[in-house]
XYZ file of C-alpha atoms in Angstrom:
92
model
C 2.592 7.330 -1.678
C 2.860 9.683 -4.630
C -0.386 8.322 -6.101
C -2.142 8.606 -2.727
C -1.134 12.256 -2.477
C -2.134 12.899 -6.091
C -5.679 11.579 -5.590
C -6.103 13.513 -2.337
C -5.558 10.955 0.417
C -4.443 13.090 3.345
C -3.881 10.531 6.108
C -1.519 7.573 5.957
C -0.248 4.992 8.414
C 3.222 3.634 7.685
C 3.885 0.071 8.780
C 7.542 -0.930 8.895
C 7.166 -4.661 8.268
C 9.612 -7.589 8.497
C 10.984 -6.554 11.888
C 11.305 -10.296 12.636
C 13.746 -10.836 9.754
C 17.133 -12.225 10.833
C 18.825 -9.268 9.140
C 16.805 -6.853 11.310
C 16.278 -8.900 14.490
C 13.793 -6.417 16.033
C 16.439 -3.638 15.883
C 15.471 -0.105 16.884
C 18.397 1.258 14.862
C 17.177 -0.414 11.657
C 13.611 0.814 12.314
C 14.874 4.385 12.772
C 16.935 4.128 9.576
C 13.917 2.999 7.541
C 11.639 5.534 9.226
C 14.069 8.328 8.335
C 14.229 7.304 4.675
C 10.452 6.998 4.330
C 9.962 10.281 6.218
C 12.198 12.110 3.702
C 10.338 10.585 0.757
C 6.912 11.487 2.143
C 8.065 15.034 2.903
C 9.299 15.480 -0.680
C 5.921 14.331 -1.981
C 4.136 16.883 0.192
C 2.929 15.012 3.268
C 3.287 16.462 6.762
C 4.982 13.540 8.462
C 4.194 14.746 11.980
C 0.641 13.605 11.230
C 1.718 10.142 10.059
C 2.221 7.310 12.552
C 5.087 4.900 11.881
C 4.576 1.433 13.370
C 7.258 -1.285 13.483
C 5.625 -4.664 12.960
C 5.886 -8.235 11.830
C 3.028 -9.452 9.691
C 4.299 -13.028 9.861
C 4.564 -13.094 13.658
C 1.629 -10.717 14.231
C 3.667 -8.276 16.319
C 2.104 -4.797 16.727
C -0.798 -5.663 14.430
C -3.570 -6.052 16.982
C -1.626 -6.383 20.235
C 1.506 -4.738 21.607
C 4.657 -6.715 20.878
C 6.992 -7.919 23.606
C 9.756 -8.241 20.988
C 10.085 -4.468 20.622
C 10.098 -3.000 24.155
C 11.842 0.108 22.782
C 8.726 1.074 20.784
C 6.554 3.285 22.992
C 3.715 3.867 20.527
C 2.794 6.893 18.478
C 1.099 10.233 19.059
C -0.079 12.293 16.114
C -2.121 15.472 15.943
C -5.005 15.373 13.491
C -7.289 18.400 13.221
C -6.541 19.715 16.733
C -7.001 16.246 18.241
C -4.137 14.143 19.579
C -4.390 10.491 18.647
C -2.327 7.920 20.545
C -1.809 4.301 19.649
C 0.534 1.390 19.690
C -0.715 -1.074 17.091
C -2.093 -1.036 13.608
């Protein structure tokens, strides 16, 4: 993230992977914990995290990559404002 900011990349998408792991078990609490830690790091680097969507996903299972996951009913999608335009989404 630091390198991205250094070379001028303004927009990121953060994918919180491995939500299918037995230690996580699709947990909203664990997702929020990771999101909070990454949010703090990105803020320190200089990113405006209100413009960055955070997406819980499982690359192995394919959840929230192309289609909405039934394993995470608590995830309602993201809404970010980019250059006066609101962008809504649910998957990567």
